[in-house]
CSV table of C-alpha atoms in Angstrom, one decimal:
chain,number,residue,atom,x,y,z
M,16,UNK,CA,143.3,136.9,18.5
M,17,UNK,CA,141.0,138.2,21.2
M,18,UNK,CA,137.3,138.0,21.3
M,19,UNK,CA,136.6,141.5,22.6
M,20,UNK,CA,134.2,143.5,20.6
M,21,UNK,CA,134.0,142.9,16.9
M,22,UNK,CA,137.4,141.7,16.1
M,23,UNK,CA,138.2,142.0,12.4
M,24,UNK,CA,138.0,138.3,11.7
M,25,UNK,CA,134.5,137.7,13.0
M,26,UNK,CA,131.8,139.3,11.0
M,27,UNK,CA,128.3,140.1,12.4
M,28,UNK,CA,126.9,137.2,10.4
M,29,UNK,CA,129.3,134.7,12.0
M,30,UNK,CA,128.3,136.0,15.5
M,31,UNK,CA,124.6,135.7,14.7
M,32,UNK,CA,125.2,132.1,13.4
M,33,UNK,CA,127.2,131.3,16.5
M,34,UNK,CA,124.4,132.4,18.8
M,35,UNK,CA,121.8,130.7,16.7
M,36,UNK,CA,123.7,127.4,16.8
M,37,UNK,CA,124.0,127.6,20.5
M,38,UNK,CA,120.3,128.3,20.8
M,39,UNK,CA,119.4,125.5,18.4
M,40,UNK,CA,121.4,122.9,20.3
M,41,UNK,CA,119.9,123.9,23.6
M,42,UNK,CA,116.3,124.0,22.4
M,43,UNK,CA,116.6,120.6,20.6
M,44,UNK,CA,118.0,119.2,23.8
M,45,UNK,CA,115.1,120.3,25.9
M,46,UNK,CA,116.4,123.4,27.8
M,47,UNK,CA,113.9,125.8,29.3
M,48,UNK,CA,112.8,128.6,27.0
M,49,UNK,CA,114.1,131.4,29.2
M,50,UNK,CA,117.5,129.7,29.5
M,51,UNK,CA,117.8,129.5,25.7
M,52,UNK,CA,116.9,133.2,25.3
M,53,UNK,CA,119.2,134.2,28.2
M,54,UNK,CA,122.2,132.2,26.8
M,55,UNK,CA,121.8,133.7,23.3
M,56,UNK,CA,121.6,137.3,24.4
M,57,UNK,CA,124.5,136.8,26.9
M,58,UNK,CA,126.7,135.3,24.2
M,59,UNK,CA,125.9,138.2,21.8
M,60,UNK,CA,126.6,140.7,24.6
M,61,UNK,CA,130.0,139.2,25.3
M,62,UNK,CA,130.8,139.5,21.6
M,63,UNK,CA,130.0,143.1,21.5
M,64,UNK,CA,126.2,143.3,20.9
M,65,UNK,CA,124.5,144.2,24.1
M,66,UNK,CA,121.2,145.0,22.4
M,67,UNK,CA,120.5,141.6,21.0
M,68,UNK,CA,117.0,140.2,21.0
M,69,UNK,CA,115.8,136.6,20.7
M,70,UNK,CA,112.4,135.1,20.6
M,71,UNK,CA,112.2,131.4,21.3
M,72,UNK,CA,109.3,129.0,20.9
M,73,UNK,CA,109.6,125.2,20.8
M,74,UNK,CA,109.5,125.2,17.0
M,75,UNK,CA,111.4,128.4,16.0
M,76,UNK,CA,114.2,130.7,17.1
M,77,UNK,CA,114.3,134.3,16.0
M,78,UNK,CA,117.4,136.3,16.7
M,79,UNK,CA,118.7,139.8,15.9
M,80,UNK,CA,121.7,141.7,17.2
M,81,UNK,CA,120.5,145.2,16.6
M,82,UNK,CA,117.9,147.4,14.9
M,83,UNK,CA,119.7,147.7,11.7
M,84,UNK,CA,120.5,144.0,11.2
M,85,UNK,CA,117.8,141.8,9.7
M,86,UNK,CA,116.2,139.1,11.9
M,87,UNK,CA,117.5,135.6,11.4
M,88,UNK,CA,115.3,132.6,11.9
M,89,UNK,CA,115.9,129.0,12.7
M,90,UNK,CA,113.3,126.2,12.5
M,91,UNK,CA,113.4,123.4,15.0
M,92,UNK,CA,111.8,120.2,13.8
M,93,UNK,CA,112.6,117.7,16.5
M,94,UNK,CA,113.2,117.9,20.2
M,95,UNK,CA,114.5,115.3,22.7
M,96,UNK,CA,115.9,115.6,26.2
M,97,UNK,CA,119.7,115.6,26.3
M,98,UNK,CA,121.0,117.2,29.4
M,99,UNK,CA,124.6,116.6,28.4
M,100,UNK,CA,124.3,119.0,25.5
M,101,UNK,CA,122.5,121.6,27.6
M,102,UNK,CA,125.3,121.4,30.1
M,103,UNK,CA,128.1,121.7,27.5
M,104,UNK,CA,126.5,124.6,25.6
M,105,UNK,CA,126.1,126.3,29.0
M,106,UNK,CA,129.8,125.7,29.7
M,107,UNK,CA,130.9,127.1,26.3
M,108,UNK,CA,128.8,130.2,26.8
M,109,UNK,CA,130.2,130.8,30.2
M,110,UNK,CA,133.8,130.5,29.0
M,111,UNK,CA,133.0,132.8,26.1
M,112,UNK,CA,131.7,135.5,28.4
M,113,UNK,CA,134.7,135.1,30.7
M,114,UNK,CA,136.9,135.5,27.7
M,115,UNK,CA,138.6,132.1,28.2
M,116,UNK,CA,137.9,131.1,24.6
M,117,UNK,CA,137.5,133.0,21.4
M,118,UNK,CA,134.4,133.1,19.1
M,119,UNK,CA,136.2,130.8,16.6
M,120,UNK,CA,136.9,128.3,19.3
M,121,UNK,CA,133.4,128.5,20.6
M,122,UNK,CA,132.1,127.9,17.1
M,123,UNK,CA,134.3,124.8,16.7
M,124,UNK,CA,133.3,123.3,20.1
M,125,UNK,CA,129.6,124.0,19.4
M,126,UNK,CA,129.9,122.1,16.2
M,127,UNK,CA,131.3,119.1,18.0
M,128,UNK,CA,128.5,119.2,20.6
M,129,UNK,CA,125.9,119.4,17.8
M,130,UNK,CA,127.3,116.3,16.0
M,131,UNK,CA,127.7,114.3,19.2
M,132,UNK,CA,125.5,111.2,19.5
M,133,UNK,CA,123.8,110.1,22.7
M,134,UNK,CA,126.5,109.4,25.2
M,135,UNK,CA,125.0,106.2,26.5
M,136,UNK,CA,124.7,103.1,24.3
M,137,UNK,CA,121.2,101.9,23.5
M,138,UNK,CA,121.5,98.7,25.5
M,139,UNK,CA,122.3,100.8,28.6
M,140,UNK,CA,119.3,103.1,27.9
M,141,UNK,CA,117.0,100.1,27.6
M,142,UNK,CA,118.5,98.6,30.8
M,143,UNK,CA,118.0,102.0,32.6
M,144,UNK,CA,114.4,102.1,31.4
M,145,UNK,CA,113.8,98.6,32.7
M,146,UNK,CA,115.2,99.5,36.1
M,147,UNK,CA,113.1,102.7,36.1
M,148,UNK,CA,110.0,100.8,35.4
M,149,UNK,CA,110.7,98.2,38.1
M,150,UNK,CA,111.5,100.9,40.7
M,151,UNK,CA,108.4,102.9,40.0
M,152,UNK,CA,106.3,99.9,40.4
M,153,UNK,CA,107.6,99.5,43.9
M,154,UNK,CA,107.4,103.2,44.6
M,155,UNK,CA,103.7,103.2,43.6
M,156,UNK,CA,103.1,100.6,46.3
M,157,UNK,CA,103.3,97.6,44.0
M,158,UNK,CA,104.8,94.4,45.4
M,159,UNK,CA,108.2,93.1,44.5
M,160,UNK,CA,106.5,90.3,42.5
M,161,UNK,CA,105.0,93.0,40.3
M,162,UNK,CA,108.4,94.7,39.9
M,163,UNK,CA,109.8,91.6,38.1
M,164,UNK,CA,107.5,91.6,35.1
M,165,UNK,CA,107.6,95.4,35.1
M,166,UNK,CA,111.4,95.2,34.7
M,167,UNK,CA,111.1,93.3,31.4
M,168,UNK,CA,108.0,95.0,30.1
M,169,UNK,CA,109.3,98.6,30.6
M,170,UNK,CA,112.6,97.6,28.9
M,171,UNK,CA,110.8,96.1,26.0
M,172,UNK,CA,108.4,99.1,25.8
M,173,UNK,CA,111.2,101.6,25.7
M,174,UNK,CA,113.1,99.5,23.2
M,175,UNK,CA,110.0,99.4,21.1
M,176,UNK,CA,109.7,103.2,21.1
M,177,UNK,CA,113.3,103.7,19.9
M,178,UNK,CA,113.0,101.0,17.3
M,179,UNK,CA,109.5,102.0,16.0
M,180,UNK,CA,110.5,105.7,15.9
M,181,UNK,CA,113.3,104.8,13.4
M,182,UNK,CA,110.8,103.0,11.1
M,183,UNK,CA,107.9,105.4,11.3
M,184,UNK,CA,108.6,109.1,11.5
M,185,UNK,CA,105.3,109.8,13.4
M,186,UNK,CA,106.1,109.9,17.1
M,187,UNK,CA,102.5,109.4,18.0
M,188,UNK,CA,102.3,106.1,16.3
M,189,UNK,CA,105.5,104.8,17.8
M,190,UNK,CA,104.3,105.7,21.3
M,191,UNK,CA,100.9,104.3,20.7
M,192,UNK,CA,102.3,101.0,19.5
M,193,UNK,CA,104.8,100.8,22.4
M,194,UNK,CA,102.0,101.4,24.9
M,195,UNK,CA,99.9,98.7,23.2
M,196,UNK,CA,102.8,96.3,23.5
M,197,UNK,CA,103.2,97.2,27.2
M,198,UNK,CA,99.5,96.7,27.8
M,199,UNK,CA,99.5,93.4,26.1
M,200,UNK,CA,102.5,92.1,27.9
M,201,UNK,CA,101.2,93.3,31.3
M,202,UNK,CA,97.9,91.5,30.6
M,203,UNK,CA,99.6,88.2,29.7
M,204,UNK,CA,102.0,88.4,32.6
M,205,UNK,CA,99.1,88.5,35.0
M,206,UNK,CA,97.3,85.8,33.1
M,207,UNK,CA,100.4,83.5,33.3
M,208,UNK,CA,100.7,84.3,37.0
M,209,UNK,CA,103.9,86.3,36.9
M,210,UNK,CA,102.4,89.4,38.5
M,211,UNK,CA,99.3,90.2,40.6
M,212,UNK,CA,98.2,93.7,39.9
M,213,UNK,CA,98.1,94.6,36.2
M,214,UNK,CA,97.5,98.3,37.1
M,215,UNK,CA,100.7,98.6,39.1
M,216,UNK,CA,102.7,96.8,36.4
M,217,UNK,CA,101.4,99.1,33.7
M,218,UNK,CA,101.9,102.3,35.6
M,219,UNK,CA,105.5,101.4,36.4
M,220,UNK,CA,106.2,100.3,32.8
M,221,UNK,CA,104.9,103.4,31.1
M,222,UNK,CA,106.8,105.8,33.3
M,223,UNK,CA,109.8,105.9,31.0
M,224,UNK,CA,107.4,106.9,28.2
M,225,UNK,CA,105.1,109.4,29.9
M,226,UNK,CA,105.6,113.1,29.4
M,227,UNK,CA,105.7,114.1,33.0
M,228,UNK,CA,108.6,116.5,32.6
M,229,UNK,CA,107.1,118.1,29.6
M,230,UNK,CA,103.9,118.9,31.5
M,231,UNK,CA,105.8,120.5,34.3
M,232,UNK,CA,107.9,122.5,31.9
M,233,UNK,CA,104.8,123.7,30.1
M,234,UNK,CA,103.3,125.0,33.3
M,235,UNK,CA,106.6,126.6,34.2
M,236,UNK,CA,106.9,128.3,30.9
M,237,UNK,CA,103.3,129.6,31.3
M,238,UNK,CA,104.1,131.0,34.7
M,239,UNK,CA,107.2,132.7,33.3
M,240,UNK,CA,105.1,134.5,30.7
M,241,UNK,CA,106.2,132.4,27.7
M,242,UNK,CA,102.7,131.8,26.7
M,243,UNK,CA,103.2,130.4,23.2
M,244,UNK,CA,105.9,128.0,24.4
M,245,UNK,CA,103.8,126.9,27.4
M,246,UNK,CA,100.8,126.1,25.3
M,247,UNK,CA,102.7,124.3,22.6
M,248,UNK,CA,104.6,122.2,25.1
M,249,UNK,CA,101.3,121.4,26.8
M,250,UNK,CA,99.9,120.3,23.5
M,251,UNK,CA,102.9,118.1,22.9
M,252,UNK,CA,102.6,116.5,26.3
M,253,UNK,CA,98.9,116.0,25.8
M,254,UNK,CA,99.5,114.2,22.5
M,255,UNK,CA,102.0,111.8,24.1
M,256,UNK,CA,99.7,111.1,27.1
M,257,UNK,CA,96.9,110.5,24.6
M,258,UNK,CA,99.0,108.1,22.6
M,259,UNK,CA,99.9,106.1,25.7
M,260,UNK,CA,96.4,106.2,27.1
M,261,UNK,CA,94.9,105.0,23.8
M,262,UNK,CA,97.4,102.2,23.5
M,263,UNK,CA,96.7,100.9,26.9
M,264,UNK,CA,93.0,101.6,26.6
M,265,UNK,CA,92.8,99.5,23.4
M,266,UNK,CA,94.3,96.5,25.2
M,267,UNK,CA,91.9,96.9,28.1
M,268,UNK,CA,88.9,97.1,25.8
M,269,UNK,CA,90.0,94.1,23.8
M,270,UNK,CA,90.1,91.8,26.8
S,11,UNK,CA,110.9,102.4,54.0
S,12,UNK,CA,114.5,101.4,53.1
S,13,UNK,CA,113.1,99.7,50.0
S,14,UNK,CA,111.5,103.1,49.0
S,15,UNK,CA,114.9,104.8,49.6
S,16,UNK,CA,116.7,102.5,47.4
S,17,UNK,CA,114.1,102.3,44.6
S,18,UNK,CA,113.7,106.1,44.4
S,19,UNK,CA,117.5,106.6,44.2
S,20,UNK,CA,117.8,104.1,41.4
S,21,UNK,CA,114.7,105.3,39.6
S,22,UNK,CA,115.9,109.0,39.6
S,23,UNK,CA,119.4,108.0,38.5
S,24,UNK,CA,118.3,105.7,35.7
S,25,UNK,CA,115.8,108.2,34.4
S,26,UNK,CA,118.7,110.7,34.1
S,27,UNK,CA,120.5,108.1,31.9
S,28,UNK,CA,117.5,108.2,29.6
S,29,UNK,CA,117.8,112.0,29.5
S,30,UNK,CA,121.5,111.7,28.8
S,31,UNK,CA,122.7,113.5,31.9
S,32,UNK,CA,126.5,113.7,32.3
S,33,UNK,CA,128.0,110.7,34.0
S,34,UNK,CA,129.5,112.7,36.8
S,35,UNK,CA,126.1,114.1,37.7
S,36,UNK,CA,124.2,110.7,38.0
S,37,UNK,CA,125.0,110.2,41.7
S,38,UNK,CA,123.7,113.7,42.6
S,39,UNK,CA,120.6,113.2,40.5
S,40,UNK,CA,119.8,110.0,42.4
S,41,UNK,CA,120.3,111.8,45.7
S,42,UNK,CA,118.0,114.6,44.7
S,43,UNK,CA,115.4,112.2,43.6
S,44,UNK,CA,115.7,110.2,46.8
S,45,UNK,CA,115.4,113.2,49.1
S,46,UNK,CA,112.5,114.5,47.2
S,47,UNK,CA,110.6,111.3,47.3
S,48,UNK,CA,111.3,110.8,51.0
S,49,UNK,CA,110.1,114.4,51.8
S,50,UNK,CA,107.0,113.7,49.7
S,51,UNK,CA,106.2,110.4,51.5
S,52,UNK,CA,106.5,112.1,54.9
S,53,UNK,CA,104.4,115.1,54.0
S,54,UNK,CA,101.8,113.0,52.2
S,55,UNK,CA,100.8,111.3,55.4
S,56,UNK,CA,99.4,114.5,56.9
S,57,UNK,CA,98.6,116.8,54.0
S,58,UNK,CA,97.1,116.6,50.6
S,59,UNK,CA,99.1,115.4,47.6
S,60,UNK,CA,99.4,118.9,46.1
S,61,UNK,CA,100.9,120.4,49.2
S,62,UNK,CA,103.2,117.4,49.7
S,63,UNK,CA,104.4,117.7,46.2
S,64,UNK,CA,105.0,121.4,46.5
S,65,UNK,CA,107.0,120.9,49.7
S,66,UNK,CA,109.1,118.1,48.2
S,67,UNK,CA,109.8,120.2,45.1
S,68,UNK,CA,111.0,123.2,47.1
S,69,UNK,CA,113.4,120.9,48.8
S,70,UNK,CA,114.5,119.3,45.5
S,71,UNK,CA,114.9,122.8,44.0
S,72,UNK,CA,117.1,124.0,46.9
S,73,UNK,CA,119.3,120.9,46.7
S,74,UNK,CA,119.6,121.3,42.9
S,75,UNK,CA,120.7,124.9,43.4
S,76,UNK,CA,123.4,123.9,45.8
S,77,UNK,CA,124.5,121.1,43.5
S,78,UNK,CA,124.5,123.4,40.5
S,79,UNK,CA,126.7,125.9,42.3
S,80,UNK,CA,129.2,123.4,43.7
S,81,UNK,CA,129.5,121.4,40.5
S,82,UNK,CA,129.2,124.3,38.0
S,83,UNK,CA,126.4,122.7,36.0
S,84,UNK,CA,123.0,124.0,35.0
S,85,UNK,CA,120.3,123.6,37.6
S,86,UNK,CA,118.0,121.7,35.2
S,87,UNK,CA,120.3,118.6,35.3
S,88,UNK,CA,119.7,118.0,39.0
S,89,UNK,CA,116.1,119.3,39.3
S,90,UNK,CA,115.0,116.9,36.5
S,91,UNK,CA,116.3,113.9,38.4
S,92,UNK,CA,114.8,115.3,41.6
S,93,UNK,CA,111.3,115.9,40.4
S,94,UNK,CA,110.9,112.8,38.2
S,95,UNK,CA,109.4,110.7,41.0
S,96,UNK,CA,107.0,113.5,41.8
S,97,UNK,CA,105.7,114.5,38.3
S,98,UNK,CA,102.2,113.3,37.6
S,99,UNK,CA,103.1,111.3,34.4
S,100,UNK,CA,101.2,108.3,35.7
S,101,UNK,CA,98.2,110.4,36.4
S,102,UNK,CA,98.3,112.0,33.0
S,103,UNK,CA,98.3,108.5,31.5
S,104,UNK,CA,95.5,107.4,33.9
S,105,UNK,CA,93.3,110.4,32.9
S,106,UNK,CA,93.8,109.6,29.2
S,107,UNK,CA,93.0,105.9,29.8
S,108,UNK,CA,89.7,106.9,31.5
S,109,UNK,CA,88.9,109.1,28.6
S,110,UNK,CA,89.5,106.3,26.2
S,111,UNK,CA,87.3,104.0,28.4
S,112,UNK,CA,84.5,106.6,28.2
S,113,UNK,CA,84.6,107.4,31.9
S,114,UNK,CA,84.6,111.1,31.4
S,115,UNK,CA,83.8,112.3,34.9
S,116,UNK,CA,86.7,110.3,36.4
S,117,UNK,CA,88.9,111.4,33.6
S,118,UNK,CA,88.3,115.1,34.1
S,119,UNK,CA,88.9,114.7,37.8
S,120,UNK,CA,92.2,112.9,37.4
S,121,UNK,CA,93.3,115.4,34.7
S,122,UNK,CA,92.6,118.3,37.0
S,123,UNK,CA,94.6,116.6,39.7
S,124,UNK,CA,97.5,116.1,37.3
S,125,UNK,CA,97.4,119.7,36.3
S,126,UNK,CA,97.3,120.9,39.9
S,127,UNK,CA,100.3,118.7,40.7
S,128,UNK,CA,102.3,120.1,37.7
S,129,UNK,CA,101.4,123.6,38.9
S,130,UNK,CA,102.6,122.7,42.4
S,131,UNK,CA,105.9,121.4,41.0
S,132,UNK,CA,106.4,124.5,38.8
S,133,UNK,CA,105.6,126.8,41.7
S,134,UNK,CA,108.0,124.9,43.9
S,135,UNK,CA,110.8,125.2,41.4
S,136,UNK,CA,110.3,128.9,40.8
S,137,UNK,CA,110.1,129.5,44.6
S,138,UNK,CA,113.4,127.7,45.2
S,139,UNK,CA,115.0,129.7,42.3
S,140,UNK,CA,113.8,133.0,43.9
S,141,UNK,CA,115.2,131.8,47.3
S,142,UNK,CA,118.5,130.9,45.6
S,143,UNK,CA,118.7,134.4,43.9
S,144,UNK,CA,118.0,136.2,47.2
S,145,UNK,CA,120.6,134.1,49.0
S,146,UNK,CA,123.3,134.7,46.4
S,147,UNK,CA,122.6,138.4,46.3
S,148,UNK,CA,123.0,138.7,50.0
S,149,UNK,CA,126.4,136.9,49.8
S,150,UNK,CA,127.8,139.3,47.2
């Protein structure tokens, strides 16, 4: 059982599937486009296919090992950010190229990573979102009094996104509603006298929702020459920012 | 100032929880975020926001490279935590809000600023990557 070259028990199709699975997990977890391509071709090379090619966009992976093999394609429907999975796939791919594990073992471990759920329980995520919102309110020069309502509002807003996204499949709608709730709560907290500056509270509270990272990744992809990926990530980020802006804007225009 | 130190550390670390960063990387994520925000605040006093962001991102990028090498994890885990306080998410939302409020001139202005800041962050990250590659090649 060694993984050098094409050993008899691993067919070309299994190797292609292995690389595709690794690419799929990474792309769904929010890895950079170039990293996905790099990992896939590297894995293929360490399994005896140095001439492998991959083409990755946010919605599809295409992969081929050589000129005679047909191209395999994988469609990606949903993307989140899950750094744990990116890190684990990275680790598996490194061990594979250092020949510490065989292709079969890599396949098994990738399957485990693929099935793994979010490592942090939901209550902890909501608590983290709440703390993030409060901290950002302070960082954007809001007072400590504004941080207190922001703590609750951002937690509720993030919880709303998770909950709503389970009921309605359209992400735009979930984000829009959550932003609306955030706006409403911020408005009332100022009315009641809990906070002073509504703007600071809102800015802090929407930080866990806004696509700041996506925008930066989009620009980075564009600079690296991944034009299709960059533009589609930009469109994705634009849509989220639009949803949040509309949600808050609706509250502001109502009152 | 101390308040800013603490809040930026917590903000970066908790944001990494939302992004499901490995537990053993949370501390480093917080440190990267804290250092980045501190550099930004210092630079922001004298220079424009774009330049301050660029400088802070380069520092974050270099720190992330060092962390990634010493802890054998991909760079993205640390750089995400580090740049989170710097990314113009708030501005992107602000621009959209102005659009919705029909204040188009302001909206375009803010959107341009957000785009420039994203460009600064992306450039900073790429630059630190290039620096890292040059450094590691010399060591080999």
